[in-house]
């Protein structure tokens, strides 16, 4: 078999750089064809040269010249803008697309890759949150495998490898609980973004880290799991597990539970997705159970972390509601990162936006894009009202 030829969308972010670290450890297995980034020109340029990419896209068109000047002497093609990403992922030179961009902006290029029949290593959870029904249907139509990169979903996927078609009785989705798990509500309410950015276990980007502090991240993952594994939301049980060693579990009819464990290191689920179905060697820390001693598990506190409840409500309503929730959350998290609103305002903005955008029971892809725009406008109005 030849090398697996990869497109890495969002290559300069946390998942992107860790994907390239996996590739670096297995140059005999992977060839990097396409790298894309929004703004980080310097890193994009050095990645393209190191991995001898065929082409790169800088999404911010204002930065095209800088990247082109640096890479064209190396024979690397340079493009600009999101439309170029959507065109290039469909190229014959690509076998698998790693979708590691942040937020709803990952949807269009993921859809383009699915339509072109490319295997997807899915790290952009907002794609399935906002458009799970449409994207999973498209994937089925085009016989495209969606391989989860998110650690919890990779764990569930790995637990299902021996399931032989047996029905999932329950998914136990583990959550670290984030940096505020043990804090009192009053102290959380006053927490600044820089405190929320201190995640105890995982090394992730800013958006995901704030989502982890509000537990919206787990809410997004509940919705993602519903679509990836074709289960009802009631099947999914969120359990707080502060050590982040058990990455998630699947329970079967007989009460037997299969778990996937490892130290928190995103390169593990990444290598499982890009190498699937093979397991690859990885220079990571291995588990020492005697050293670990014990692992703990708790029920989530949805009063302290209302975003998790909002996510269950959104997927319970279905239709465009998870898209509304996701859009409002993106706006609210950005405002919180700018210190414009407080921690609990994030949930308030999401809740009020969900109440204020028109419900659509079975939205098309166009409807989803439209809902996303409307919800963002509505969420920004709410942010402006409460901004300090
Ligand atoms: Mg996760």
Short mmCIF file of C-alpha atoms and ligand atoms in Angstrom, two decimals:
data_model
loop_
_atom_site.label_atom_id
_atom_site.label_comp_id
_atom_site.label_asym_id
_atom_site.label_seq_id
_atom_site.Cartn_x
_atom_site.Cartn_y
_atom_site.Cartn_z
CA UNK A 1 0.00 0.00 0.00
CA UNK A 2 1.24 3.50 -0.82
CA UNK A 3 1.41 6.31 1.68
CA UNK A 4 -1.87 7.72 2.94
CA UNK A 5 -2.13 11.21 1.45
CA UNK A 6 -3.44 13.77 3.92
CA UNK A 7 -5.09 17.16 3.81
CA UNK A 8 -4.85 18.82 7.22
CA UNK A 9 -7.34 21.68 7.57
CA UNK A 10 -6.33 23.95 10.43
CA UNK A 11 -2.76 22.66 10.51
CA UNK A 12 -1.41 25.42 12.77
CA UNK A 13 -3.90 24.82 15.60
CA UNK A 14 -3.58 22.42 18.52
CA UNK A 15 -4.95 19.34 16.70
CA UNK A 16 -3.19 20.29 13.45
CA UNK A 17 0.27 20.52 15.00
CA UNK A 18 -0.27 17.28 16.92
CA UNK A 19 -1.41 15.56 13.71
CA UNK A 20 1.84 16.65 12.08
CA UNK A 21 3.70 15.24 15.08
CA UNK A 22 2.08 11.85 14.36
CA UNK A 23 3.08 12.20 10.69
CA UNK A 24 6.62 13.13 11.78
CA UNK A 25 6.86 9.82 13.65
CA UNK A 26 5.66 7.85 10.58
CA UNK A 27 7.09 9.43 7.42
CA UNK A 28 6.84 6.04 5.70
CA UNK A 29 3.04 5.93 6.15
CA UNK A 30 1.86 9.47 5.39
CA UNK A 31 2.34 12.14 2.79
CA UNK A 32 1.13 15.66 3.54
CA UNK A 33 -0.58 17.03 0.43
CA UNK A 34 -2.50 20.04 1.69
CA UNK A 35 -2.18 22.31 4.74
CA UNK A 36 -4.55 25.16 5.56
CA UNK A 37 -4.53 27.90 8.20
CA UNK A 38 -6.53 31.03 8.96
CA UNK A 39 -3.83 33.49 9.99
CA UNK A 40 -0.68 31.82 11.33
CA UNK A 41 1.56 32.41 8.32
CA UNK A 42 4.91 31.73 9.94
CA UNK A 43 3.99 28.30 11.24
CA UNK A 44 2.13 27.40 8.04
CA UNK A 45 5.20 28.26 5.97
CA UNK A 46 7.58 26.22 8.13
CA UNK A 47 5.17 23.24 8.17
CA UNK A 48 4.78 23.31 4.39
CA UNK A 49 8.55 23.27 3.91
CA UNK A 50 9.22 20.59 6.53
CA UNK A 51 6.54 18.21 5.20
CA UNK A 52 7.04 19.15 1.54
CA UNK A 53 3.33 19.85 1.06
CA UNK A 54 1.94 19.95 -2.44
CA UNK A 55 -0.22 23.00 -1.68
CA UNK A 56 -1.28 25.31 1.14
CA UNK A 57 -4.25 27.62 1.66
CA UNK A 58 -4.08 30.73 3.80
CA UNK A 59 -7.72 31.56 4.53
CA UNK A 60 -7.05 35.20 5.34
CA UNK A 61 -6.62 36.56 1.80
CA UNK A 62 -4.71 39.62 3.05
CA UNK A 63 -1.83 37.30 3.96
CA UNK A 64 -1.59 35.54 0.59
CA UNK A 65 1.45 37.44 -0.70
CA UNK A 66 3.55 36.75 2.39
CA UNK A 67 2.91 33.00 2.12
CA UNK A 68 3.28 32.87 -1.67
CA UNK A 69 6.61 34.72 -1.55
CA UNK A 70 7.94 32.26 1.02
CA UNK A 71 6.71 29.01 -0.53
CA UNK A 72 6.65 29.41 -4.30
CA UNK A 73 10.48 29.20 -4.49
CA UNK A 74 10.06 25.73 -2.89
CA UNK A 75 7.62 24.66 -5.60
CA UNK A 76 4.69 24.64 -3.16
CA UNK A 77 1.39 25.94 -4.57
CA UNK A 78 -0.25 28.68 -2.54
CA UNK A 79 -3.95 29.60 -2.51
CA UNK A 80 -6.12 31.94 -0.43
CA UNK A 81 -9.65 31.88 0.94
CA UNK A 82 -12.17 29.29 2.17
CA UNK A 83 -13.42 28.54 -1.36
CA UNK A 84 -9.93 27.30 -2.25
CA UNK A 85 -10.05 24.90 0.72
CA UNK A 86 -13.37 23.49 -0.55
CA UNK A 87 -11.91 23.03 -4.07
CA UNK A 88 -8.59 21.51 -3.03
CA UNK A 89 -9.93 18.92 -0.54
CA UNK A 90 -11.71 17.29 -3.49
CA UNK A 91 -8.41 16.76 -5.39
CA UNK A 92 -7.40 13.29 -6.66
CA UNK A 93 -4.15 13.57 -4.70
CA UNK A 94 -5.96 13.35 -1.33
CA UNK A 95 -7.08 10.17 0.49
CA UNK A 96 -8.03 11.55 3.89
CA UNK A 97 -9.02 14.96 5.22
CA UNK A 98 -8.24 15.87 8.84
CA UNK A 99 -10.79 18.54 9.81
CA UNK A 100 -9.04 20.43 12.61
CA UNK A 101 -10.40 23.92 12.07
CA UNK A 102 -12.16 25.67 14.92
CA UNK A 103 -15.91 26.28 14.95
CA UNK A 104 -18.72 26.36 12.42
CA UNK A 105 -16.30 27.58 9.74
CA UNK A 106 -15.23 23.95 9.38
CA UNK A 107 -18.59 22.85 7.98
CA UNK A 108 -18.32 23.90 4.31
CA UNK A 109 -14.96 22.26 3.66
CA UNK A 110 -15.97 19.09 5.53
CA UNK A 111 -19.08 18.83 3.35
CA UNK A 112 -16.93 19.37 0.23
CA UNK A 113 -14.59 16.56 1.32
CA UNK A 114 -17.48 14.18 2.07
CA UNK A 115 -19.06 14.88 -1.32
CA UNK A 116 -15.71 14.13 -2.97
CA UNK A 117 -15.65 10.75 -1.20
CA UNK A 118 -12.65 11.47 1.03
CA UNK A 119 -12.24 9.64 4.33
CA UNK A 120 -12.72 12.13 7.16
CA UNK A 121 -10.69 12.28 10.36
CA UNK A 122 -13.14 14.49 12.20
CA UNK A 123 -11.76 16.87 14.81
CA UNK A 124 -14.14 19.75 14.10
CA UNK A 125 -17.04 18.83 16.39
CA UNK A 126 -19.15 21.83 15.36
CA UNK A 127 -19.69 20.17 11.96
CA UNK A 128 -21.80 17.39 13.48
CA UNK A 129 -23.33 19.62 16.14
CA UNK A 130 -24.68 22.11 13.62
CA UNK A 131 -25.40 19.79 10.72
CA UNK A 132 -25.21 16.22 12.06
CA UNK A 133 -28.23 14.91 10.21
CA UNK A 134 -27.20 16.34 6.82
CA UNK A 135 -23.51 15.43 7.13
CA UNK A 136 -24.04 11.85 8.33
CA UNK A 137 -26.59 11.29 5.54
CA UNK A 138 -24.12 12.66 2.98
CA UNK A 139 -21.37 10.44 4.38
CA UNK A 140 -23.61 7.37 4.05
CA UNK A 141 -24.57 8.33 0.49
CA UNK A 142 -20.92 8.77 -0.51
CA UNK A 143 -19.74 5.69 1.49
CA UNK A 144 -17.33 7.92 3.38
CA UNK A 145 -16.01 6.78 6.76
CA UNK A 146 -16.05 9.45 9.48
CA UNK A 147 -13.26 8.59 11.91
CA UNK A 148 -13.55 10.53 15.17
CA UNK A 149 -10.51 12.40 16.47
CA UNK A 150 -12.14 13.80 19.60
CA UNK A 151 -10.71 11.63 22.41
CA UNK A 152 -14.10 10.57 23.80
CA UNK A 153 -15.50 9.60 20.43
CA UNK A 154 -12.32 7.85 19.44
CA UNK A 155 -12.66 5.90 22.70
CA UNK A 156 -16.26 4.94 21.91
CA UNK A 157 -15.26 4.02 18.36
CA UNK A 158 -12.41 1.86 19.70
CA UNK A 159 -14.73 0.22 22.25
CA UNK A 160 -17.09 -0.71 19.41
CA UNK A 161 -14.43 -2.51 17.36
CA UNK A 162 -15.37 -5.81 18.99
CA UNK A 163 -19.10 -5.18 19.21
CA UNK A 164 -20.05 -7.45 16.29
CA UNK A 165 -23.15 -5.41 15.57
CA UNK A 166 -24.48 -5.70 19.12
CA UNK A 167 -26.61 -2.71 20.03
CA UNK A 168 -25.21 0.05 22.26
CA UNK A 169 -27.20 0.11 25.50
CA UNK A 170 -25.44 3.15 26.94
CA UNK A 171 -22.54 5.43 26.19
CA UNK A 172 -20.68 6.69 29.26
CA UNK A 173 -19.11 9.91 28.01
CA UNK A 174 -16.38 11.01 30.41
CA UNK A 175 -15.66 14.66 31.23
CA UNK A 176 -12.72 16.09 33.14
CA UNK A 177 -15.04 18.67 34.69
CA UNK A 178 -12.66 21.45 33.65
CA UNK A 179 -10.74 23.90 35.85
CA UNK A 180 -13.82 24.99 37.88
CA UNK A 181 -15.09 21.54 38.87
CA UNK A 182 -14.39 22.01 42.59
CA UNK A 183 -15.06 25.77 42.76
CA UNK A 184 -18.11 27.34 44.43
CA UNK A 185 -20.65 28.92 42.09
CA UNK A 186 -19.87 32.49 43.28
CA UNK A 187 -16.17 32.08 42.57
CA UNK A 188 -16.91 30.61 39.11
CA UNK A 189 -19.23 33.53 38.36
CA UNK A 190 -16.35 35.96 38.91
CA UNK A 191 -13.72 33.93 37.04
CA UNK A 192 -11.82 35.70 34.27
CA UNK A 193 -11.01 34.05 30.95
CA UNK A 194 -7.36 33.56 31.90
CA UNK A 195 -8.44 31.32 34.80
CA UNK A 196 -10.75 29.30 32.57
CA UNK A 197 -7.87 28.82 30.15
CA UNK A 198 -5.93 26.75 32.71
CA UNK A 199 -7.15 23.26 31.81
CA UNK A 200 -5.98 20.63 34.30
CA UNK A 201 -5.36 17.74 31.86
CA UNK A 202 -5.65 18.50 28.17
CA UNK A 203 -3.55 20.78 26.02
CA UNK A 204 -6.09 22.38 23.65
CA UNK A 205 -6.97 25.60 21.84
CA UNK A 206 -8.66 28.57 23.58
CA UNK A 207 -12.20 27.92 22.28
CA UNK A 208 -12.22 24.27 23.36
CA UNK A 209 -10.67 25.12 26.72
CA UNK A 210 -13.39 27.65 27.56
CA UNK A 211 -16.00 25.17 26.32
CA UNK A 212 -14.45 22.69 28.71
CA UNK A 213 -14.72 25.14 31.63
CA UNK A 214 -18.44 25.74 30.93
CA UNK A 215 -18.93 22.03 30.09
CA UNK A 216 -20.46 23.13 26.79
CA UNK A 217 -17.67 21.05 25.31
CA UNK A 218 -19.30 17.97 26.80
CA UNK A 219 -22.66 19.16 25.50
CA UNK A 220 -21.23 19.48 21.99
CA UNK A 221 -19.76 15.99 22.41
CA UNK A 222 -23.13 14.53 23.44
CA UNK A 223 -24.58 15.83 20.18
CA UNK A 224 -21.54 14.68 18.21
CA UNK A 225 -21.88 11.20 19.74
CA UNK A 226 -25.57 11.04 18.89
CA UNK A 227 -24.77 11.47 15.19
CA UNK A 228 -21.55 9.45 15.04
CA UNK A 229 -22.99 6.39 16.74
CA UNK A 230 -26.66 6.76 15.77
CA UNK A 231 -28.01 6.70 19.34
CA UNK A 232 -30.67 8.73 21.16
CA UNK A 233 -29.54 11.48 23.58
CA UNK A 234 -31.08 9.43 26.42
CA UNK A 235 -28.54 6.70 25.67
CA UNK A 236 -25.70 9.06 26.53
CA UNK A 237 -24.66 9.39 30.16
CA UNK A 238 -22.12 12.08 31.03
CA UNK A 239 -19.82 11.14 33.90
CA UNK A 240 -17.22 13.44 35.41
CA UNK A 241 -13.84 11.76 35.65
CA UNK A 242 -11.23 14.31 36.72
CA UNK A 243 -8.15 12.17 35.93
CA UNK A 244 -9.06 11.92 32.20
CA UNK A 245 -7.66 8.38 32.02
CA UNK A 246 -10.86 6.60 30.94
CA UNK A 247 -11.66 8.39 27.67
CA UNK A 248 -15.20 6.97 27.45
CA UNK A 249 -17.08 3.68 27.73
CA UNK A 250 -19.75 1.65 25.98
CA UNK A 251 -22.26 -0.48 27.86
CA UNK A 252 -24.04 -3.43 26.24
CA UNK A 253 -27.32 -5.24 26.91
CA UNK A 254 -25.74 -7.62 29.45
CA UNK A 255 -24.38 -4.73 31.55
CA UNK A 256 -20.86 -5.35 30.34
CA UNK A 257 -18.92 -2.11 29.92
CA UNK A 258 -15.95 -1.71 27.57
CA UNK A 259 -13.67 1.25 28.27
CA UNK A 260 -10.70 2.79 26.47
CA UNK A 261 -7.91 4.17 28.65
CA UNK A 262 -4.72 6.13 28.24
CA UNK A 263 -2.93 9.23 29.47
CA UNK A 264 -4.55 12.39 28.10
CA UNK A 265 -2.60 12.99 24.90
CA UNK A 266 -4.50 13.99 21.76
CA UNK A 267 -1.92 12.33 19.53
CA UNK A 268 -3.35 8.94 20.54
CA UNK A 269 -6.85 9.45 19.08
CA UNK A 270 -5.29 11.32 16.14
CA UNK A 271 -3.03 8.39 15.25
CA UNK A 272 -5.95 5.98 15.59
CA UNK A 273 -8.00 8.01 13.11
CA UNK A 274 -5.29 8.72 10.53
CA UNK A 275 -3.81 5.23 10.78
CA UNK A 276 -7.13 3.35 10.97
CA UNK A 277 -7.49 0.39 11.05
CA UNK A 278 -3.84 -0.02 12.04
CA UNK A 279 -2.45 1.02 15.40
CA UNK A 280 0.82 2.89 15.17
CA UNK A 281 3.69 3.26 17.61
CA UNK A 282 3.65 6.54 19.50
CA UNK A 283 6.26 8.08 21.78
CA UNK A 284 3.83 8.87 24.59
CA UNK A 285 3.54 8.12 28.29
CA UNK A 286 2.22 4.61 28.97
CA UNK A 287 -0.17 3.76 31.80
CA UNK A 288 1.17 2.48 35.09
CA UNK A 289 -1.87 1.28 37.03
CA UNK A 290 -0.09 0.75 40.35
CA UNK A 291 1.15 4.34 40.14
CA UNK A 292 -2.37 5.60 39.31
CA UNK A 293 -3.81 3.76 42.32
CA UNK A 294 -7.42 4.88 41.91
CA UNK A 295 -9.75 6.63 39.47
CA UNK A 296 -12.78 8.68 40.46
CA UNK A 297 -16.18 9.30 38.88
CA UNK A 298 -18.96 11.82 39.67
CA UNK A 299 -22.32 12.91 38.29
CA UNK A 300 -22.12 16.28 36.49
CA UNK A 301 -23.58 19.33 38.28
CA UNK A 302 -25.88 20.87 35.67
CA UNK A 303 -26.82 23.78 37.96
CA UNK A 304 -23.20 24.82 38.23
CA UNK A 305 -22.64 24.10 34.53
CA UNK A 306 -25.93 25.03 32.79
CA UNK A 307 -24.42 24.80 29.30
CA UNK A 308 -24.50 21.02 29.54
CA UNK A 309 -28.23 21.10 30.23
CA UNK A 310 -28.77 23.52 27.33
CA UNK A 311 -27.03 21.08 25.00
CA UNK A 312 -29.32 18.22 26.10
CA UNK A 313 -32.28 20.57 25.52
CA UNK A 314 -31.02 21.54 22.06
CA UNK A 315 -30.53 17.98 20.86
CA UNK A 316 -33.85 17.01 22.47
CA UNK A 317 -35.56 19.62 20.28
CA UNK A 318 -33.42 18.66 17.29
CA UNK A 319 -33.73 20.40 13.91
CA UNK A 320 -31.72 23.61 13.74
CA UNK A 321 -31.61 24.07 17.53
CA UNK A 322 -28.11 22.56 18.06
CA UNK A 323 -26.90 24.90 15.28
CA UNK A 324 -28.46 27.89 17.09
CA UNK A 325 -26.88 26.76 20.35
CA UNK A 326 -23.46 26.32 18.75
CA UNK A 327 -23.55 29.71 17.00
CA UNK A 328 -24.59 31.51 20.19
CA UNK A 329 -21.87 29.70 22.10
CA UNK A 330 -19.19 30.75 19.59
CA UNK A 331 -20.25 34.39 19.93
CA UNK A 332 -20.48 34.20 23.72
CA UNK A 333 -17.10 32.47 24.17
CA UNK A 334 -15.40 35.06 21.94
CA UNK A 335 -16.97 37.84 24.06
CA UNK A 336 -15.86 36.10 27.28
CA UNK A 337 -12.31 35.74 25.93
CA UNK A 338 -12.36 39.53 25.32
CA UNK A 339 -13.53 40.02 28.93
CA UNK A 340 -16.77 41.62 27.66
CA UNK A 341 -19.10 39.27 29.54
CA UNK A 342 -18.91 37.09 32.64
CA UNK A 343 -18.65 33.32 32.86
CA UNK A 344 -22.36 32.64 33.46
CA UNK A 345 -23.30 35.13 30.75
CA UNK A 346 -22.09 32.52 28.25
CA UNK A 347 -24.96 30.21 29.25
CA UNK A 348 -27.39 33.17 29.39
CA UNK A 349 -26.49 34.25 25.85
CA UNK A 350 -26.92 30.68 24.58
CA UNK A 351 -30.25 30.23 26.37
CA UNK A 352 -31.72 33.55 25.18
CA UNK A 353 -30.53 32.99 21.61
CA UNK A 354 -32.12 29.53 21.59
CA UNK A 355 -35.39 31.12 22.70
CA UNK A 356 -35.17 33.88 20.08
CA UNK A 357 -34.36 32.15 16.77
CA UNK A 358 -37.05 30.50 14.66
CA UNK A 359 -37.17 26.71 14.94
CA UNK A 360 -36.84 24.54 11.83
CA UNK A 361 -37.57 20.83 12.29
CA UNK A 362 -35.65 19.43 9.32
CA UNK A 363 -33.24 22.05 7.99
CA UNK A 364 -31.34 21.66 4.72
CA UNK A 365 -27.66 22.54 4.55
CA UNK A 366 -28.61 26.02 3.27
CA UNK A 367 -31.02 26.43 6.19
CA UNK A 368 -28.18 25.51 8.55
CA UNK A 369 -25.92 28.22 7.13
CA UNK A 370 -28.81 30.68 7.37
CA UNK A 371 -29.61 29.65 10.96
CA UNK A 372 -25.97 30.05 11.92
CA UNK A 373 -25.89 33.63 10.58
CA UNK A 374 -29.20 34.60 12.22
CA UNK A 375 -28.22 33.06 15.55
CA UNK A 376 -24.90 34.91 15.53
CA UNK A 377 -26.61 38.24 14.90
CA UNK A 378 -29.10 37.53 17.69
CA UNK A 379 -26.35 36.40 20.08
CA UNK A 380 -24.28 39.52 19.35
CA UNK A 381 -27.29 41.72 20.18
CA UNK A 382 -27.65 39.93 23.51
CA UNK A 383 -23.91 40.24 24.20
CA UNK A 384 -24.01 43.98 23.43
CA UNK A 385 -26.84 44.42 25.93
CA UNK A 386 -24.94 42.81 28.78
CA UNK A 387 -21.37 43.77 27.81
CA UNK A 388 -19.50 45.63 30.52
MG1 LIG B 1 -13.11 15.75 23.82
#
